[in-house]
Coordinates of C-alpha atoms in Angstrom, one line a residue:
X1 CA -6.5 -97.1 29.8
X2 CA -5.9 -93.6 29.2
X3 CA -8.7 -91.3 28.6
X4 CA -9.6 -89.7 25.4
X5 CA -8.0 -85.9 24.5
X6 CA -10.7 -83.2 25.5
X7 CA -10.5 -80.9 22.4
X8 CA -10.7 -77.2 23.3
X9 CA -14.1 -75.8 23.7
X10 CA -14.8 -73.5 20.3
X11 CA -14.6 -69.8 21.2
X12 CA -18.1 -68.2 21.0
X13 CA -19.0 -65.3 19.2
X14 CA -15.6 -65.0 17.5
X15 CA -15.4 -63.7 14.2
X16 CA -12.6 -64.6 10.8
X17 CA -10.0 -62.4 10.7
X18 CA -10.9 -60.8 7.1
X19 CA -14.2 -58.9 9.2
X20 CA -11.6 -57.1 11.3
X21 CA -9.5 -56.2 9.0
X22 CA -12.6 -54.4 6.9
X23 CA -13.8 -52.7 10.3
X24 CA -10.3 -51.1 10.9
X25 CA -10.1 -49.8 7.3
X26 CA -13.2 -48.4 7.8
X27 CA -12.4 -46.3 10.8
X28 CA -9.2 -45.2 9.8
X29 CA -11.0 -43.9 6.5
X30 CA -13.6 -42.2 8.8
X31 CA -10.8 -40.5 10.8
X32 CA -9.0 -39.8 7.7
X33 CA -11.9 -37.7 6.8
X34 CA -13.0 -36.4 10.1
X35 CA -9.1 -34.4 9.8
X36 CA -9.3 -33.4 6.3
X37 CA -12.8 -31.7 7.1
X38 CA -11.3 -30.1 9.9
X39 CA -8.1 -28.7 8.1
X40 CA -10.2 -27.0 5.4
X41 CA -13.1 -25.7 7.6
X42 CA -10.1 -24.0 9.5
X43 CA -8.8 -22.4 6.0
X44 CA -12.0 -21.3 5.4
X45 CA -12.3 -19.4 8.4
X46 CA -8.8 -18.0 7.9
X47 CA -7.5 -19.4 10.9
X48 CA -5.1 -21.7 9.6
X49 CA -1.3 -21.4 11.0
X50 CA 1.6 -20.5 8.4
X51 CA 2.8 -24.6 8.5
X52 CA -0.7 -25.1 6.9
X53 CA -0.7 -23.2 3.7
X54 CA 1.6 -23.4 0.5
X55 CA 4.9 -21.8 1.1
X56 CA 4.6 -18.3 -1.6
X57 CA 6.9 -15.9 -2.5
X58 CA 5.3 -12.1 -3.5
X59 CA 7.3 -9.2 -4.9
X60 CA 5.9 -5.4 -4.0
X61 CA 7.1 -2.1 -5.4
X62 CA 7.8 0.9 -2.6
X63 CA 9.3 3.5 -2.6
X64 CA 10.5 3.3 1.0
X65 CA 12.5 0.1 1.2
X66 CA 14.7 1.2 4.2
X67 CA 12.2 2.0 6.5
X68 CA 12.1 -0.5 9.7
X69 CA 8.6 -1.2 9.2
X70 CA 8.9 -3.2 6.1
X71 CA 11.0 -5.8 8.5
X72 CA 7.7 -6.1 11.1
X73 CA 5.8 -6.5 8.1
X74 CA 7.7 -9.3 6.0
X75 CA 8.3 -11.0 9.0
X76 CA 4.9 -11.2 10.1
X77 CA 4.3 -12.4 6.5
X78 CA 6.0 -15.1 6.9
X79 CA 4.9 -16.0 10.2
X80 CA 1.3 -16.1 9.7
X81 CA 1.0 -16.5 5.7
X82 CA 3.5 -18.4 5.0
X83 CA 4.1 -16.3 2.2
X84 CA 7.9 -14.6 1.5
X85 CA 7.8 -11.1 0.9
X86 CA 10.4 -9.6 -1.7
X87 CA 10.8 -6.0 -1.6
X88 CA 11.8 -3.7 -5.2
X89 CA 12.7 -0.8 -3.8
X90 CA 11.9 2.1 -6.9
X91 CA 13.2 6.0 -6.7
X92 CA 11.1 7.5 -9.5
X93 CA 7.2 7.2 -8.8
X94 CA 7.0 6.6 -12.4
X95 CA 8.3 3.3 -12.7
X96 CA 6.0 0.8 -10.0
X97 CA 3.2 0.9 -12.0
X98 CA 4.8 0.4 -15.7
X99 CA 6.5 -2.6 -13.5
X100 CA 3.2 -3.8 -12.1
X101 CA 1.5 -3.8 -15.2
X102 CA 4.3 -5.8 -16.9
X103 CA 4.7 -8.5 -14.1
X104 CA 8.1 -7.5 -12.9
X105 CA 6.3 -7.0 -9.3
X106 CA 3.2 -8.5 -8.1
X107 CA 1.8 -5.4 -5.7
X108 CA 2.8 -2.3 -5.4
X109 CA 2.8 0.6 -2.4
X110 CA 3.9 3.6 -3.4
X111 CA 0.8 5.5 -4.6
X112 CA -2.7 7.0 -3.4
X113 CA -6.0 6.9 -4.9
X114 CA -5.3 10.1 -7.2
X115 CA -2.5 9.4 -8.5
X116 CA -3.4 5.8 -9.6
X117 CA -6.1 7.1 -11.2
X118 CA -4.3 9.5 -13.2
X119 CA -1.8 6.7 -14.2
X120 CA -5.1 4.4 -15.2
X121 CA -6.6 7.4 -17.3
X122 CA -3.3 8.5 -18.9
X123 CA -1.9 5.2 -19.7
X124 CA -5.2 2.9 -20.5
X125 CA -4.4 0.7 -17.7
X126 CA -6.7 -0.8 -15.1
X127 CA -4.5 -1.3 -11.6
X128 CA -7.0 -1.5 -8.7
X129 CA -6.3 -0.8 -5.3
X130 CA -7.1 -3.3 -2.6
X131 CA -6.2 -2.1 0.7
X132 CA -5.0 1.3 2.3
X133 CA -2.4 1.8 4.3
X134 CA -2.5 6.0 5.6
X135 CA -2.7 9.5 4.6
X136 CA 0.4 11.7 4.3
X137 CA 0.4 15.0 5.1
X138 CA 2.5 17.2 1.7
X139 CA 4.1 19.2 3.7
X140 CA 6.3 22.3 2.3
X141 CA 9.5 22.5 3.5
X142 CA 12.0 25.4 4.4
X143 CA 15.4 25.1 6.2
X144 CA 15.5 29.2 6.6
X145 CA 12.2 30.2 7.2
X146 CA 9.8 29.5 9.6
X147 CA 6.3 30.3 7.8
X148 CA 5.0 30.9 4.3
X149 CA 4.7 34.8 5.0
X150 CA 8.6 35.1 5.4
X151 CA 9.9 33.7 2.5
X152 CA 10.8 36.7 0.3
X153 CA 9.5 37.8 -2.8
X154 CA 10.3 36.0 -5.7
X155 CA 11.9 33.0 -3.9
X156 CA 12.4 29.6 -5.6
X157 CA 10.1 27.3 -4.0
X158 CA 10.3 23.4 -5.6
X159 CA 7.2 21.3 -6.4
X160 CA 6.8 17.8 -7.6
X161 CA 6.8 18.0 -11.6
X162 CA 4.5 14.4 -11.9
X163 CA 1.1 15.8 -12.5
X164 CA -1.1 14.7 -9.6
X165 CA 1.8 15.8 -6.5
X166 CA 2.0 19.3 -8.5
X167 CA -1.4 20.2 -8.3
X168 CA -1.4 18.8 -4.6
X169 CA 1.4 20.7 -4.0
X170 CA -0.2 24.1 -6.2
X171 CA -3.4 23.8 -3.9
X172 CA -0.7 23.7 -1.1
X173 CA 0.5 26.5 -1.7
X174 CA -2.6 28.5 -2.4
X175 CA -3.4 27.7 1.0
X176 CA -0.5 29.3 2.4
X177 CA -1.5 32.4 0.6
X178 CA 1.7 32.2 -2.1
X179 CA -0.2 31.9 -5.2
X180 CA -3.8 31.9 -6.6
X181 CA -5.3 29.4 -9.4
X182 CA -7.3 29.5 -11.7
X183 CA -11.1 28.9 -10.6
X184 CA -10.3 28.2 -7.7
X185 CA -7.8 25.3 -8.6
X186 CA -8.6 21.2 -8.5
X187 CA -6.6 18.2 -8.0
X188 CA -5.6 18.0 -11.7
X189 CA -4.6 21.7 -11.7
X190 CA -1.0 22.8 -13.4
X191 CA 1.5 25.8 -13.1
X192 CA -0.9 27.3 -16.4
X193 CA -3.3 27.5 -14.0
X194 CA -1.2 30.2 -11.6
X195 CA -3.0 33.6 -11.9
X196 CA -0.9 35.9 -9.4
X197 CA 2.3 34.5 -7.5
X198 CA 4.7 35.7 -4.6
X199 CA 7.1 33.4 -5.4
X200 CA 9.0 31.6 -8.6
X201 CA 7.7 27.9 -8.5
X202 CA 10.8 25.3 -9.7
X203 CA 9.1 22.1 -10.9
X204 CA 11.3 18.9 -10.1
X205 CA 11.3 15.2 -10.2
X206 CA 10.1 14.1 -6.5
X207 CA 13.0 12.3 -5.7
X208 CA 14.8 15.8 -6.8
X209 CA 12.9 18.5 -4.1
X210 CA 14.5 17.8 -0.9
X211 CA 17.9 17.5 -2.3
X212 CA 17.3 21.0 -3.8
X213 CA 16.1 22.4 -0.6
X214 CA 19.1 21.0 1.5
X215 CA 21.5 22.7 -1.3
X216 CA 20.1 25.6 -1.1
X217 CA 19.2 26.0 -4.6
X218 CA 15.4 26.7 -3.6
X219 CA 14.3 28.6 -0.9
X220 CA 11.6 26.1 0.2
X221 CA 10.2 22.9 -1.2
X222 CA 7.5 20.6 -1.2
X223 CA 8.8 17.5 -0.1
X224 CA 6.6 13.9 -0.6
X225 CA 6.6 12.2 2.9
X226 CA 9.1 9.1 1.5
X227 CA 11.6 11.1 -0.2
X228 CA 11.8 13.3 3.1
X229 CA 12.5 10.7 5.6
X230 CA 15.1 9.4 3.3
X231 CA 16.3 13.0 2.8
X232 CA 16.3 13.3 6.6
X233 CA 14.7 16.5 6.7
X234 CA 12.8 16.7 9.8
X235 CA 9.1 17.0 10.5
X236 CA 9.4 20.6 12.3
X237 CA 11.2 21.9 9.1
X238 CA 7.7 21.8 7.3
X239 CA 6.7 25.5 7.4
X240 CA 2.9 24.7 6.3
X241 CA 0.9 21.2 4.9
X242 CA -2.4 20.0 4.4
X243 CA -5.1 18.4 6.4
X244 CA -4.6 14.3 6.4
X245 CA -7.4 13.4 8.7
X246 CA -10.0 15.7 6.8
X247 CA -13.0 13.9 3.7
X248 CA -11.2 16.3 1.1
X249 CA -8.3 13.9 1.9
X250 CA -9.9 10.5 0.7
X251 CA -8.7 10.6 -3.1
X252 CA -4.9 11.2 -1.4
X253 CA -5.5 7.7 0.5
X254 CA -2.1 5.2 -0.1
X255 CA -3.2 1.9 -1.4
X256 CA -1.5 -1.7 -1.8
X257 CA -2.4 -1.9 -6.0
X258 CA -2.8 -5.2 -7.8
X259 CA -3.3 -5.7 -11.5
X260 CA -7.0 -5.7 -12.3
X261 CA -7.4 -9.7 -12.5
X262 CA -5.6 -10.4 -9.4
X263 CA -7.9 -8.3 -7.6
X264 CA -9.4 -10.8 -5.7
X265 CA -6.6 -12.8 -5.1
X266 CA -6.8 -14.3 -1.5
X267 CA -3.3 -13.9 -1.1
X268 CA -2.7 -10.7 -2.2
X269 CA -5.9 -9.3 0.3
X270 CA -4.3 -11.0 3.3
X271 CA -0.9 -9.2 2.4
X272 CA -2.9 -6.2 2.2
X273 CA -5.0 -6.9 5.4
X274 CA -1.6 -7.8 7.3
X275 CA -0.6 -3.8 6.8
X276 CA -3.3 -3.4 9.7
X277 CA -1.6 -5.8 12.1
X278 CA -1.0 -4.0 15.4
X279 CA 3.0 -5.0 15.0
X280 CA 3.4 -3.0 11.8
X281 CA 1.2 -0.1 12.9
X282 CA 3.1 0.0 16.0
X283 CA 6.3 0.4 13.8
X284 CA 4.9 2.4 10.9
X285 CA 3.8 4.7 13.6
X286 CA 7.1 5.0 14.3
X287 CA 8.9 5.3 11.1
X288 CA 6.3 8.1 10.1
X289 CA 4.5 10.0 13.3
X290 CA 2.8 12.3 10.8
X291 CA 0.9 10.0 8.5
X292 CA -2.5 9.0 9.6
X293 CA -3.6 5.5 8.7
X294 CA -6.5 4.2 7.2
X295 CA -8.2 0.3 7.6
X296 CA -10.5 0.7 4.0
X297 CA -11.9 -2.2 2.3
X298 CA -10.8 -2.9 -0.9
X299 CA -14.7 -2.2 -2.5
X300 CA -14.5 1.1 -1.3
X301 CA -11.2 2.1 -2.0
X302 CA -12.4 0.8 -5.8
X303 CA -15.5 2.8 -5.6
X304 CA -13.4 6.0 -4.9
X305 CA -11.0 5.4 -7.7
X306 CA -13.7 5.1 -10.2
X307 CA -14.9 8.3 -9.3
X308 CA -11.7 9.8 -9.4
X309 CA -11.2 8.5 -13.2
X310 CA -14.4 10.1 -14.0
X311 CA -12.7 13.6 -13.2
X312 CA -9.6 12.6 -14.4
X313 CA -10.8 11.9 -17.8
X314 CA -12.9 15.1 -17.2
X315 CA -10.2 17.5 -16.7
X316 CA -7.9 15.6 -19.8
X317 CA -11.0 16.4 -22.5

């Protein structure tokens, strides 16, 4: 007689399926979290890789398109911000800020501190700047002679018509002992203001001096930096300039400028912020030996452009 069937012995300790199912949600939940906490503490830290944030795309005003380092810069852009830098390329220095103002670009870098705060006080606007880039020297140019004393008398010497590079350019040329102002002059000072003169000032559009110069229709000229790399007129060709590295120079520092209420935009700072990268300071040392950068917050460069509207409203009354 056979022997009875010995049923398996029941498993102990083993639990229905439904309990591990509910445990693995649980973890994967928990890791779910553990990563998303980890992703946003890195944003918040600013460390997060390009692959990490929304692709963007930003449009800035210059006046200095060609130059290569625009390339290092939108490049890096890119690399690090994930953002795509498009480039409007303007020849008049009165058109980036119209175009900022209006939304046709979303930055601009064209300017320093004086002249956007002549443009705020002139046109009721309210454009901040939030972040430098350098000082540029205004040099004056001459192709014939070699220092301010040998130009002859009663030579044609071209200026920047735009009101903040003329008196710039009329304090310039006070230095080099061509002409004398009124008081003393100031940084909102105008050809009315020439008491005695050695030589017959031409006022021009900027884009307009170094093409005058290198036709020989004015006997020197005073050249913004842009307009005479693209001119191609070479640094030793500048018979006299100003002091870049010196505190008289703050109100002449170049700024990235954002409309008022994108101010605190986080992109827009880093694009700013990016300008100090050692890449595009390696190449914008290159493009233009003679500037002298500057690494300003944005609250200071603010602070300085308020007090600048203050004298600019000054000298308008």
């Amino acid at each position: 007689m056979s022997a009875a069937p010995v049923l398996p012995e029941k498993p102990k300790g083993k639990r229905p399926i439904g309990w591990i199912v509910a445990a693995a949600v649980v973890v994967v939940a928990i890791v779910v979290a553990v990563v998303v906490a980890a992703v946003r503490s890195g944003g918040d830290e600013g460390g997060a890789a390009a692959g990490d944030a929304a692709p963007e795309t930003v449009t800035i005003g210059v006046a200095d398109k060609s130059l290569s380092y625009w390339s290092t810069y939108t490049k890096l852009a890119k690399e690090k911000l994930n953002v795509t830098v498009e480039l409007t390329n303007f020849a008049d220095y009165s058109l980036p800020n119209p175009a900022l103002k209006d939304g046709q670009v979303d930055l601009n870098q064209f300017q320093h501190i004086q002249y956007l705060a002549d443009y705020n006080v002139t046109s009721d606007d309210d454009l901040q700047p939030i972040g430098s880039t350098a000082v540029y020297p205004l040099p004056l140019y001459s192709t014939k002679y070699d220092e301010p004393s040998d130009l002859p008398a009663n030579a044609k010497v071209a200026i920047p018509n735009d009101s903040i590079n003329q008196a710039r350019a009329l304090l310039i040329l006070q230095a080099a002992d061509l002409v004398t102002l009124k008081d003393g002059g100031s940084a909102f000072s105008t050809t009315a203001d020439i008491e005695t003169k050695k030589v017959d000032i031409q006022p021009l559009e900027a884009s307009q001096t170094a093409n005058a110069l290198q036709q020989g229709s004015v006997a020197a000229a005073v050249v913004n930096n842009n307009f005479a790399t693209a001119a191609g007129l070479p640094i030793s060709d500048a018979i006299y300039q100003d002091d870049p590295s010196s505190a008289s120079a703050a109100p002449y520092v170049n700024v990235f400028a954002a409309r008022d209420e994108d101010k605190d935009d986080k992109t827009y700072l880093a694009l700013a912020e990016l300008f100090q990268d050692e890449s595009v300071q390696k190449a914008f040392a290159k493009d233009l030996p003679e500037a002298v950068s500057r690494d300003e917050s944005a609250s200071e460069l603010q602070a300085e452009l308020a007090k600048v509207e203050q004298d600019a409203k000054a000298a308008k009354q």
